[in-house]
mmCIF file of C-alpha atoms in Angstrom:
data_model
loop_
_atom_site.group_PDB
_atom_site.id
_atom_site.type_symbol
_atom_site.label_atom_id
_atom_site.label_comp_id
_atom_site.label_asym_id
_atom_site.label_seq_id
_atom_site.Cartn_x
_atom_site.Cartn_y
_atom_site.Cartn_z
ATOM 1 C CA UNK C 1 0.257 0.483 -0.223
ATOM 2 C CA UNK C 2 1.364 2.959 -0.807
ATOM 3 C CA UNK C 3 1.086 6.071 2.153
ATOM 4 C CA UNK C 4 -0.557 9.194 -0.419
ATOM 5 C CA UNK C 5 0.749 12.595 0.872
ATOM 6 C CA UNK C 6 -1.311 15.017 1.995
ATOM 7 C CA UNK C 7 -2.082 17.372 -0.916
ATOM 8 C CA UNK C 8 -2.856 20.960 0.708
ATOM 9 C CA UNK C 9 -5.312 22.334 -1.934
ATOM 10 C CA UNK C 10 -8.905 21.663 -1.433
ATOM 11 C CA UNK C 11 -8.687 20.171 -4.760
ATOM 12 C CA UNK C 12 -7.666 16.698 -4.374
ATOM 13 C CA UNK C 13 -10.158 16.691 -0.837
ATOM 14 C CA UNK C 14 -12.688 17.618 -3.796
ATOM 15 C CA UNK C 15 -12.250 14.336 -5.939
ATOM 16 C CA UNK C 16 -14.467 12.209 -3.821
ATOM 17 C CA UNK C 17 -17.203 13.890 -4.723
ATOM 18 C CA UNK C 18 -16.797 14.061 -7.946
ATOM 19 C CA UNK C 19 -16.338 10.412 -7.747
ATOM 20 C CA UNK C 20 -19.592 9.791 -5.868
ATOM 21 C CA UNK C 21 -21.083 11.324 -8.546
ATOM 22 C CA UNK C 22 -20.429 10.083 -11.602
ATOM 23 C CA UNK C 23 -20.472 6.369 -9.872
ATOM 24 C CA UNK C 24 -23.761 7.427 -8.194
ATOM 25 C CA UNK C 25 -24.290 7.620 -12.388
ATOM 26 C CA UNK C 26 -25.718 11.568 -11.469
ATOM 27 C CA UNK C 27 -26.711 14.315 -14.817
ATOM 28 C CA UNK C 28 -28.491 17.110 -15.264
ATOM 29 C CA UNK C 29 -30.872 17.742 -17.856
ATOM 30 C CA UNK C 30 -28.599 19.029 -20.481
ATOM 31 C CA UNK C 31 -31.834 19.180 -23.063
ATOM 32 C CA UNK C 32 -32.295 23.174 -22.903
ATOM 33 C CA UNK C 33 -28.596 23.307 -22.426
ATOM 34 C CA UNK C 34 -27.906 23.002 -26.095
ATOM 35 C CA UNK C 35 -29.034 25.806 -28.109
ATOM 36 C CA UNK C 36 -27.301 29.197 -25.858
ATOM 37 C CA UNK C 37 -28.646 32.357 -27.395
ATOM 38 C CA UNK C 38 -26.074 35.435 -28.598
ATOM 39 C CA UNK C 39 -25.782 38.482 -26.333
ATOM 40 C CA UNK C 40 -27.500 41.901 -27.811
ATOM 41 C CA UNK C 41 -23.410 42.558 -26.304
ATOM 42 C CA UNK C 42 -20.538 40.933 -24.630
ATOM 43 C CA UNK C 43 -21.572 41.106 -21.398
ATOM 44 C CA UNK C 44 -19.181 41.089 -17.851
ATOM 45 C CA UNK C 45 -21.288 41.084 -14.986
ATOM 46 C CA UNK C 46 -19.074 40.005 -12.768
ATOM 47 C CA UNK C 47 -16.277 41.495 -10.660
ATOM 48 C CA UNK C 48 -14.342 38.111 -9.518
ATOM 49 C CA UNK C 49 -13.132 35.850 -11.826
ATOM 50 C CA UNK C 50 -12.135 32.305 -10.430
ATOM 51 C CA UNK C 51 -8.973 30.358 -12.780
ATOM 52 C CA UNK C 52 -8.408 27.062 -12.087
ATOM 53 C CA UNK C 53 -4.565 24.936 -12.873
ATOM 54 C CA UNK C 54 -3.409 22.270 -12.252
ATOM 55 C CA UNK C 55 -0.239 21.789 -9.784
ATOM 56 C CA UNK C 56 2.210 20.965 -13.241
ATOM 57 C CA UNK C 57 2.236 24.846 -13.776
ATOM 58 C CA UNK C 58 0.264 27.584 -15.536
ATOM 59 C CA UNK C 59 2.285 29.979 -17.733
ATOM 60 C CA UNK C 60 -1.278 32.324 -17.973
ATOM 61 C CA UNK C 61 -0.539 32.709 -13.779
ATOM 62 C CA UNK C 62 2.452 33.137 -14.035
ATOM 63 C CA UNK C 63 2.901 35.906 -16.566
ATOM 64 C CA UNK C 64 0.082 37.729 -14.523
ATOM 65 C CA UNK C 65 -2.087 38.707 -18.609
ATOM 66 C CA UNK C 66 -5.618 38.633 -17.153
ATOM 67 C CA UNK C 67 -4.662 40.731 -14.066
ATOM 68 C CA UNK C 68 -3.212 44.050 -16.114
ATOM 69 C CA UNK C 69 -5.506 43.697 -18.805
ATOM 70 C CA UNK C 70 -9.043 42.861 -15.964
ATOM 71 C CA UNK C 71 -7.829 45.874 -13.655
ATOM 72 C CA UNK C 72 -8.848 48.876 -15.331
ATOM 73 C CA UNK C 73 -12.008 47.552 -15.372
ATOM 74 C CA UNK C 74 -12.053 46.789 -11.967
ATOM 75 C CA UNK C 75 -12.357 42.997 -12.012
ATOM 76 C CA UNK C 76 -10.391 40.632 -9.748
ATOM 77 C CA UNK C 77 -8.475 37.728 -10.651
ATOM 78 C CA UNK C 78 -7.630 34.346 -7.997
ATOM 79 C CA UNK C 79 -6.396 31.581 -9.053
ATOM 80 C CA UNK C 80 -6.880 28.076 -6.788
ATOM 81 C CA UNK C 81 -4.920 25.253 -7.612
ATOM 82 C CA UNK C 82 -5.761 21.530 -8.693
ATOM 83 C CA UNK C 83 -4.258 18.301 -8.681
ATOM 84 C CA UNK C 84 -5.424 17.864 -11.865
ATOM 85 C CA UNK C 85 -7.724 17.882 -14.873
ATOM 86 C CA UNK C 86 -10.200 15.931 -13.090
ATOM 87 C CA UNK C 87 -10.531 17.355 -9.317
ATOM 88 C CA UNK C 88 -10.318 20.658 -12.007
ATOM 89 C CA UNK C 89 -13.337 19.961 -12.893
ATOM 90 C CA UNK C 90 -15.061 18.710 -9.703
ATOM 91 C CA UNK C 91 -14.144 21.979 -8.390
ATOM 92 C CA UNK C 92 -16.085 23.929 -11.441
ATOM 93 C CA UNK C 93 -18.811 21.281 -10.833
ATOM 94 C CA UNK C 94 -19.534 22.508 -6.943
ATOM 95 C CA UNK C 95 -19.398 25.990 -7.659
ATOM 96 C CA UNK C 96 -15.191 26.713 -6.198
ATOM 97 C CA UNK C 97 -13.686 28.536 -9.515
ATOM 98 C CA UNK C 98 -15.445 29.840 -12.606
ATOM 99 C CA UNK C 99 -13.125 28.910 -16.022
ATOM 100 C CA UNK C 100 -9.741 26.374 -15.736
ATOM 101 C CA UNK C 101 -7.491 24.493 -18.433
ATOM 102 C CA UNK C 102 -7.676 20.591 -18.526
ATOM 103 C CA UNK C 103 -7.128 17.265 -21.048
ATOM 104 C CA UNK C 104 -9.406 16.472 -23.560
ATOM 105 C CA UNK C 105 -10.726 13.951 -21.369
ATOM 106 C CA UNK C 106 -11.500 15.145 -17.664
ATOM 107 C CA UNK C 107 -14.359 17.370 -19.481
ATOM 108 C CA UNK C 108 -16.064 14.095 -20.383
ATOM 109 C CA UNK C 109 -16.154 12.960 -17.371
ATOM 110 C CA UNK C 110 -17.549 15.447 -16.260
ATOM 111 C CA UNK C 111 -20.690 15.657 -18.245
ATOM 112 C CA UNK C 112 -21.236 12.449 -17.439
ATOM 113 C CA UNK C 113 -21.336 13.155 -13.973
ATOM 114 C CA UNK C 114 -23.891 16.558 -14.707
ATOM 115 C CA UNK C 115 -21.199 19.047 -14.636
ATOM 116 C CA UNK C 116 -23.183 21.863 -16.800
ATOM 117 C CA UNK C 117 -20.179 23.153 -18.283
ATOM 118 C CA UNK C 118 -19.342 24.772 -22.139
ATOM 119 C CA UNK C 119 -15.778 24.347 -23.561
ATOM 120 C CA UNK C 120 -14.703 27.866 -24.391
ATOM 121 C CA UNK C 121 -11.358 27.251 -27.080
ATOM 122 C CA UNK C 122 -8.832 24.778 -27.794
ATOM 123 C CA UNK C 123 -4.728 24.337 -28.065
ATOM 124 C CA UNK C 124 -3.252 23.760 -31.474
ATOM 125 C CA UNK C 125 -1.826 21.028 -32.172
ATOM 126 C CA UNK C 126 1.715 20.525 -32.836
ATOM 127 C CA UNK C 127 5.178 17.812 -34.561
ATOM 128 C CA UNK C 128 5.613 17.627 -30.253
ATOM 129 C CA UNK C 129 2.673 16.805 -28.714
ATOM 130 C CA UNK C 130 2.325 13.814 -26.838
ATOM 131 C CA UNK C 131 6.366 13.604 -26.212
ATOM 132 C CA UNK C 132 5.689 15.244 -23.013
ATOM 133 C CA UNK C 133 3.770 12.619 -21.593
ATOM 134 C CA UNK C 134 4.506 8.920 -21.074
ATOM 135 C CA UNK C 135 3.820 5.431 -20.121
ATOM 136 C CA UNK C 136 6.967 3.948 -18.620
ATOM 137 C CA UNK C 137 8.471 1.816 -15.401
ATOM 138 C CA UNK C 138 11.308 1.995 -12.792
ATOM 139 C CA UNK C 139 14.651 1.559 -14.197
ATOM 140 C CA UNK C 140 14.896 -2.042 -12.658
ATOM 141 C CA UNK C 141 11.786 -2.678 -13.606
ATOM 142 C CA UNK C 142 11.400 -6.311 -15.485
ATOM 143 C CA UNK C 143 9.286 -5.105 -18.372
ATOM 144 C CA UNK C 144 11.356 -4.389 -21.775
ATOM 145 C CA UNK C 145 8.552 -3.579 -23.748
ATOM 146 C CA UNK C 146 5.256 -1.861 -23.923
ATOM 147 C CA UNK C 147 3.298 -5.723 -25.063
ATOM 148 C CA UNK C 148 3.772 -6.225 -22.071
ATOM 149 C CA UNK C 149 1.969 -4.534 -20.308
ATOM 150 C CA UNK C 150 -0.702 -6.792 -19.791
ATOM 151 C CA UNK C 151 -2.023 -7.890 -16.129
ATOM 152 C CA UNK C 152 0.120 -5.350 -14.666
ATOM 153 C CA UNK C 153 -1.150 -2.263 -12.154
ATOM 154 C CA UNK C 154 -0.697 1.601 -13.743
ATOM 155 C CA UNK C 155 -0.400 3.970 -12.278
ATOM 156 C CA UNK C 156 -2.764 7.410 -13.555
ATOM 157 C CA UNK C 157 -5.405 9.353 -12.246
ATOM 158 C CA UNK C 158 -8.451 8.231 -12.982
ATOM 159 C CA UNK C 159 -10.620 10.174 -15.295
ATOM 160 C CA UNK C 160 -7.154 12.128 -16.857
ATOM 161 C CA UNK C 161 -5.801 12.373 -19.890
ATOM 162 C CA UNK C 162 -3.768 9.817 -19.104
ATOM 163 C CA UNK C 163 -7.162 7.741 -19.006
ATOM 164 C CA UNK C 164 -7.500 8.542 -22.874
ATOM 165 C CA UNK C 165 -3.917 7.282 -23.326
ATOM 166 C CA UNK C 166 -3.515 4.308 -22.322
ATOM 167 C CA UNK C 167 -6.887 3.382 -23.238
ATOM 168 C CA UNK C 168 -5.777 4.326 -27.241
ATOM 169 C CA UNK C 169 -2.648 2.794 -26.272
ATOM 170 C CA UNK C 170 -4.223 -0.455 -25.536
ATOM 171 C CA UNK C 171 -6.037 -0.544 -28.431
ATOM 172 C CA UNK C 172 -2.968 -0.220 -30.393
ATOM 173 C CA UNK C 173 -1.499 -3.386 -29.294
ATOM 174 C CA UNK C 174 -5.162 -5.388 -29.800
ATOM 175 C CA UNK C 175 -5.717 -5.255 -25.321
ATOM 176 C CA UNK C 176 -8.598 -3.181 -24.107
ATOM 177 C CA UNK C 177 -8.656 -1.328 -20.010
ATOM 178 C CA UNK C 178 -9.921 -4.679 -19.017
ATOM 179 C CA UNK C 179 -6.504 -6.654 -19.114
ATOM 180 C CA UNK C 180 -4.271 -4.127 -16.915
ATOM 181 C CA UNK C 181 -5.304 -3.499 -13.484
ATOM 182 C CA UNK C 182 -6.160 0.316 -12.735
ATOM 183 C CA UNK C 183 -4.820 2.030 -10.331
ATOM 184 C CA UNK C 184 -5.996 5.778 -9.388
ATOM 185 C CA UNK C 185 -3.354 8.354 -7.852
ATOM 186 C CA UNK C 186 -2.832 11.900 -8.618
ATOM 187 C CA UNK C 187 0.443 12.431 -10.245
ATOM 188 C CA UNK C 188 1.861 14.885 -7.545
ATOM 189 C CA UNK C 189 1.184 12.121 -5.114
ATOM 190 C CA UNK C 190 2.585 9.106 -7.207
ATOM 191 C CA UNK C 191 5.817 10.643 -8.225
ATOM 192 C CA UNK C 192 7.890 10.133 -4.861
ATOM 193 C CA UNK C 193 6.914 6.300 -4.992
ATOM 194 C CA UNK C 194 8.314 5.625 -9.124
ATOM 195 C CA UNK C 195 10.730 7.473 -7.716
ATOM 196 C CA UNK C 196 11.263 4.709 -5.324
ATOM 197 C CA UNK C 197 10.501 1.693 -6.863
ATOM 198 C CA UNK C 198 7.016 1.222 -5.707
ATOM 199 C CA UNK C 199 4.907 1.088 -8.778
ATOM 200 C CA UNK C 200 5.684 -1.062 -11.636
ATOM 201 C CA UNK C 201 4.091 1.076 -13.928
ATOM 202 C CA UNK C 202 3.477 4.886 -14.271
ATOM 203 C CA UNK C 203 1.210 7.784 -16.487
ATOM 204 C CA UNK C 204 3.485 11.020 -16.135
ATOM 205 C CA UNK C 205 4.033 14.094 -18.096
ATOM 206 C CA UNK C 206 6.853 17.311 -17.151
ATOM 207 C CA UNK C 207 7.826 18.454 -14.857
ATOM 208 C CA UNK C 208 7.284 15.079 -13.208
ATOM 209 C CA UNK C 209 8.251 12.887 -15.959
ATOM 210 C CA UNK C 210 11.489 15.688 -16.290
ATOM 211 C CA UNK C 211 12.234 15.231 -12.732
ATOM 212 C CA UNK C 212 12.582 11.740 -13.046
ATOM 213 C CA UNK C 213 14.140 12.056 -15.659
ATOM 214 C CA UNK C 214 16.991 13.892 -13.831
ATOM 215 C CA UNK C 215 17.207 11.216 -11.267
ATOM 216 C CA UNK C 216 17.614 9.022 -13.078
ATOM 217 C CA UNK C 217 14.873 6.727 -12.461
ATOM 218 C CA UNK C 218 12.817 6.088 -15.177
ATOM 219 C CA UNK C 219 12.724 4.094 -18.190
ATOM 220 C CA UNK C 220 9.698 5.006 -20.737
ATOM 221 C CA UNK C 221 7.823 1.984 -23.075
ATOM 222 C CA UNK C 222 6.216 4.691 -24.297
ATOM 223 C CA UNK C 223 4.788 7.828 -25.111
ATOM 224 C CA UNK C 224 2.019 9.490 -27.112
ATOM 225 C CA UNK C 225 2.904 10.588 -29.924
ATOM 226 C CA UNK C 226 0.191 9.663 -32.717
ATOM 227 C CA UNK C 227 -2.408 8.788 -30.358
ATOM 228 C CA UNK C 228 -5.002 11.513 -32.109
ATOM 229 C CA UNK C 229 -6.334 13.334 -28.790
ATOM 230 C CA UNK C 230 -7.273 16.951 -29.763
ATOM 231 C CA UNK C 231 -6.494 18.666 -27.484
ATOM 232 C CA UNK C 232 -6.258 20.321 -24.181
ATOM 233 C CA UNK C 233 -9.347 23.089 -23.199
ATOM 234 C CA UNK C 234 -9.951 25.850 -21.455
ATOM 235 C CA UNK C 235 -13.553 24.791 -19.469
ATOM 236 C CA UNK C 236 -16.501 27.116 -18.177
ATOM 237 C CA UNK C 237 -19.277 26.645 -15.657
ATOM 238 C CA UNK C 238 -22.436 27.122 -18.208
ATOM 239 C CA UNK C 239 -23.618 30.598 -15.898
ATOM 240 C CA UNK C 240 -21.161 32.183 -15.411
ATOM 241 C CA UNK C 241 -19.836 32.176 -19.603
ATOM 242 C CA UNK C 242 -24.068 32.769 -20.252
ATOM 243 C CA UNK C 243 -23.923 35.631 -17.842
ATOM 244 C CA UNK C 244 -19.910 36.959 -19.034
ATOM 245 C CA UNK C 245 -19.213 36.540 -22.076
ATOM 246 C CA UNK C 246 -17.218 39.798 -22.924
ATOM 247 C CA UNK C 247 -14.911 38.205 -19.869
ATOM 248 C CA UNK C 248 -15.226 34.977 -21.859
ATOM 249 C CA UNK C 249 -13.311 36.388 -25.200
ATOM 250 C CA UNK C 250 -10.714 38.298 -22.973
ATOM 251 C CA UNK C 251 -9.441 35.576 -21.811
ATOM 252 C CA UNK C 252 -8.980 34.025 -25.016
ATOM 253 C CA UNK C 253 -7.478 37.162 -27.101
ATOM 254 C CA UNK C 254 -5.339 36.832 -23.768
ATOM 255 C CA UNK C 255 -4.208 32.882 -24.033
ATOM 256 C CA UNK C 256 -4.148 33.915 -27.756
ATOM 257 C CA UNK C 257 -1.479 37.020 -27.400
ATOM 258 C CA UNK C 258 0.353 34.777 -24.361
ATOM 259 C CA UNK C 259 1.442 31.726 -26.542
ATOM 260 C CA UNK C 260 2.695 34.143 -29.799
ATOM 261 C CA UNK C 261 4.790 35.477 -26.955
ATOM 262 C CA UNK C 262 6.173 32.308 -25.515
ATOM 263 C CA UNK C 263 6.707 30.686 -28.440
ATOM 264 C CA UNK C 264 9.078 33.845 -29.509
ATOM 265 C CA UNK C 265 10.478 34.750 -26.056
ATOM 266 C CA UNK C 266 10.679 30.878 -24.831
ATOM 267 C CA UNK C 267 14.023 32.027 -22.623
ATOM 268 C CA UNK C 268 12.050 33.989 -20.566
ATOM 269 C CA UNK C 269 9.384 31.182 -20.414
ATOM 270 C CA UNK C 270 12.576 29.225 -19.099
ATOM 271 C CA UNK C 271 13.259 31.768 -16.223
ATOM 272 C CA UNK C 272 9.464 32.365 -15.368
ATOM 273 C CA UNK C 273 9.497 28.098 -14.550
ATOM 274 C CA UNK C 274 12.116 27.389 -12.327
ATOM 275 C CA UNK C 275 10.713 30.591 -10.930
ATOM 276 C CA UNK C 276 7.033 30.446 -10.108
ATOM 277 C CA UNK C 277 7.706 26.275 -10.792
ATOM 278 C CA UNK C 278 10.239 26.139 -8.104
ATOM 279 C CA UNK C 279 12.127 24.426 -11.004
ATOM 280 C CA UNK C 280 15.813 23.651 -11.120
ATOM 281 C CA UNK C 281 17.380 24.908 -14.478
ATOM 282 C CA UNK C 282 18.289 21.049 -16.300
ATOM 283 C CA UNK C 283 14.554 20.072 -15.730
ATOM 284 C CA UNK C 284 13.323 23.143 -17.181
ATOM 285 C CA UNK C 285 15.792 22.359 -20.191
ATOM 286 C CA UNK C 286 13.952 19.432 -20.761
ATOM 287 C CA UNK C 287 10.419 20.387 -20.528
ATOM 288 C CA UNK C 288 11.580 22.443 -22.764
ATOM 289 C CA UNK C 289 12.323 20.605 -25.535
ATOM 290 C CA UNK C 290 9.380 18.800 -25.277
ATOM 291 C CA UNK C 291 6.520 22.027 -25.764
ATOM 292 C CA UNK C 292 5.588 24.069 -28.503
ATOM 293 C CA UNK C 293 3.366 27.083 -27.861
ATOM 294 C CA UNK C 294 1.324 26.236 -31.125
ATOM 295 C CA UNK C 295 -1.657 28.204 -29.992
ATOM 296 C CA UNK C 296 -5.462 28.559 -29.361
ATOM 297 C CA UNK C 297 -8.199 26.527 -31.560
ATOM 298 C CA UNK C 298 -11.668 27.951 -32.059
ATOM 299 C CA UNK C 299 -14.266 25.720 -31.126
ATOM 300 C CA UNK C 300 -15.162 24.382 -34.502
ATOM 301 C CA UNK C 301 -17.103 21.448 -36.334
ATOM 302 C CA UNK C 302 -13.814 19.739 -36.759
ATOM 303 C CA UNK C 303 -12.929 20.360 -32.702
ATOM 304 C CA UNK C 304 -16.213 19.522 -31.429
ATOM 305 C CA UNK C 305 -16.220 16.111 -34.044
ATOM 306 C CA UNK C 306 -13.198 15.416 -32.921
ATOM 307 C CA UNK C 307 -14.266 15.712 -29.207
ATOM 308 C CA UNK C 308 -16.696 13.580 -29.731
ATOM 309 C CA UNK C 309 -14.794 10.705 -30.888
ATOM 310 C CA UNK C 310 -12.596 11.135 -28.136
ATOM 311 C CA UNK C 311 -16.154 10.712 -26.008
ATOM 312 C CA UNK C 312 -17.871 8.143 -28.237
ATOM 313 C CA UNK C 313 -14.527 5.485 -27.057
ATOM 314 C CA UNK C 314 -15.196 5.453 -23.716
ATOM 315 C CA UNK C 315 -18.893 4.037 -24.057
ATOM 316 C CA UNK C 316 -17.688 2.506 -26.796
ATOM 317 C CA UNK C 317 -14.561 0.417 -24.032
ATOM 318 C CA UNK C 318 -16.915 0.639 -21.458
ATOM 319 C CA UNK C 319 -15.790 3.322 -19.438
ATOM 320 C CA UNK C 320 -18.172 6.132 -18.692
ATOM 321 C CA UNK C 321 -22.030 4.186 -18.956
ATOM 322 C CA UNK C 322 -24.065 6.505 -20.393
ATOM 323 C CA UNK C 323 -23.054 7.520 -24.282
ATOM 324 C CA UNK C 324 -23.147 11.639 -24.491
ATOM 325 C CA UNK C 325 -23.545 14.438 -27.074
ATOM 326 C CA UNK C 326 -20.812 17.117 -26.596
ATOM 327 C CA UNK C 327 -23.117 19.643 -28.009
ATOM 328 C CA UNK C 328 -24.499 19.536 -24.818
ATOM 329 C CA UNK C 329 -21.375 21.390 -23.270
ATOM 330 C CA UNK C 330 -21.393 23.822 -26.390
ATOM 331 C CA UNK C 331 -22.023 27.323 -26.575
ATOM 332 C CA UNK C 332 -24.887 29.169 -29.565
ATOM 333 C CA UNK C 333 -21.717 28.560 -33.357
ATOM 334 C CA UNK C 334 -22.856 32.824 -33.015
ATOM 335 C CA UNK C 335 -21.962 33.547 -29.734
ATOM 336 C CA UNK C 336 -18.185 31.814 -29.991
ATOM 337 C CA UNK C 337 -18.244 33.248 -33.895
ATOM 338 C CA UNK C 338 -18.603 36.684 -31.180
ATOM 339 C CA UNK C 339 -15.419 35.627 -28.384
ATOM 340 C CA UNK C 340 -13.141 33.459 -31.262
ATOM 341 C CA UNK C 341 -10.583 35.621 -33.123
ATOM 342 C CA UNK C 342 -11.230 34.064 -36.477
ATOM 343 C CA UNK C 343 -7.868 33.329 -37.396
ATOM 344 C CA UNK C 344 -8.144 30.657 -34.674
ATOM 345 C CA UNK C 345 -11.824 29.169 -35.484
ATOM 346 C CA UNK C 346 -10.543 26.113 -38.136
#
């Protein structure tokens, strides 16, 4: 039994609420939510924007671009840290945050559990997409190739992007999720045990991957390159989104501008990671070698179809108990057109 370290944020403890809602199969009536009227103007009704971010770090928070943009409007930005995407989505479900960034999987599980969420904007894929997400073993492990994973205990956060990764990775070698033993544990909690050789197979990503590399305590069996993930998203509570479309527009604009700045100022990004995330310089160098700031991707029909494909796979493989419609977690096309820069709506 692996002793879990205490995580001092609300996020990790709140996962229990999400798990209970998921197991009970609770769901709100989405039938009236698949069409959102476009407002006459892009309103901003709130005076406080509550943003969620994950323990792996967040450049958006570190650069404080939202604060600079919103302070003249009299809007305060508050940040809440969560262990991973599922905990962040649970935080949104219980009203702790308004907007946050997660991978492709957490909003699907949250929608199954009845969370009243909407997709705000996606992320472009690049040549480095997938290189920082790995299925790995300790160096002394007897497993030499990914095909030997059958029957093994595999540690990852259930309902996170790793869940889609392992599903597709197993599918690529003719196995299913039933061919492994899932042990759900947040990456930040699993890292220490893995470094001590107490976890047989671990799914992780940067910066945890880079830290284990530096220590010589990781051997990669498979990365997620080519496993066709639609990428990450910013997600919002529906009521907040409908009442504050002008604020969503500002968030997307600042994210779009930040991506351009980051790709052109990679040394500055590295310095921020060192100071804000308290990472060693050589660890940051490894992280940056696998990271490209490609920009945002609007909620176009093509992206929606990709996300629906992911949701359908989870249902087909028996991971979620019912089929969901991604359209029910969207704003209207007119509203997306109003809040999204035209160049990323492809």
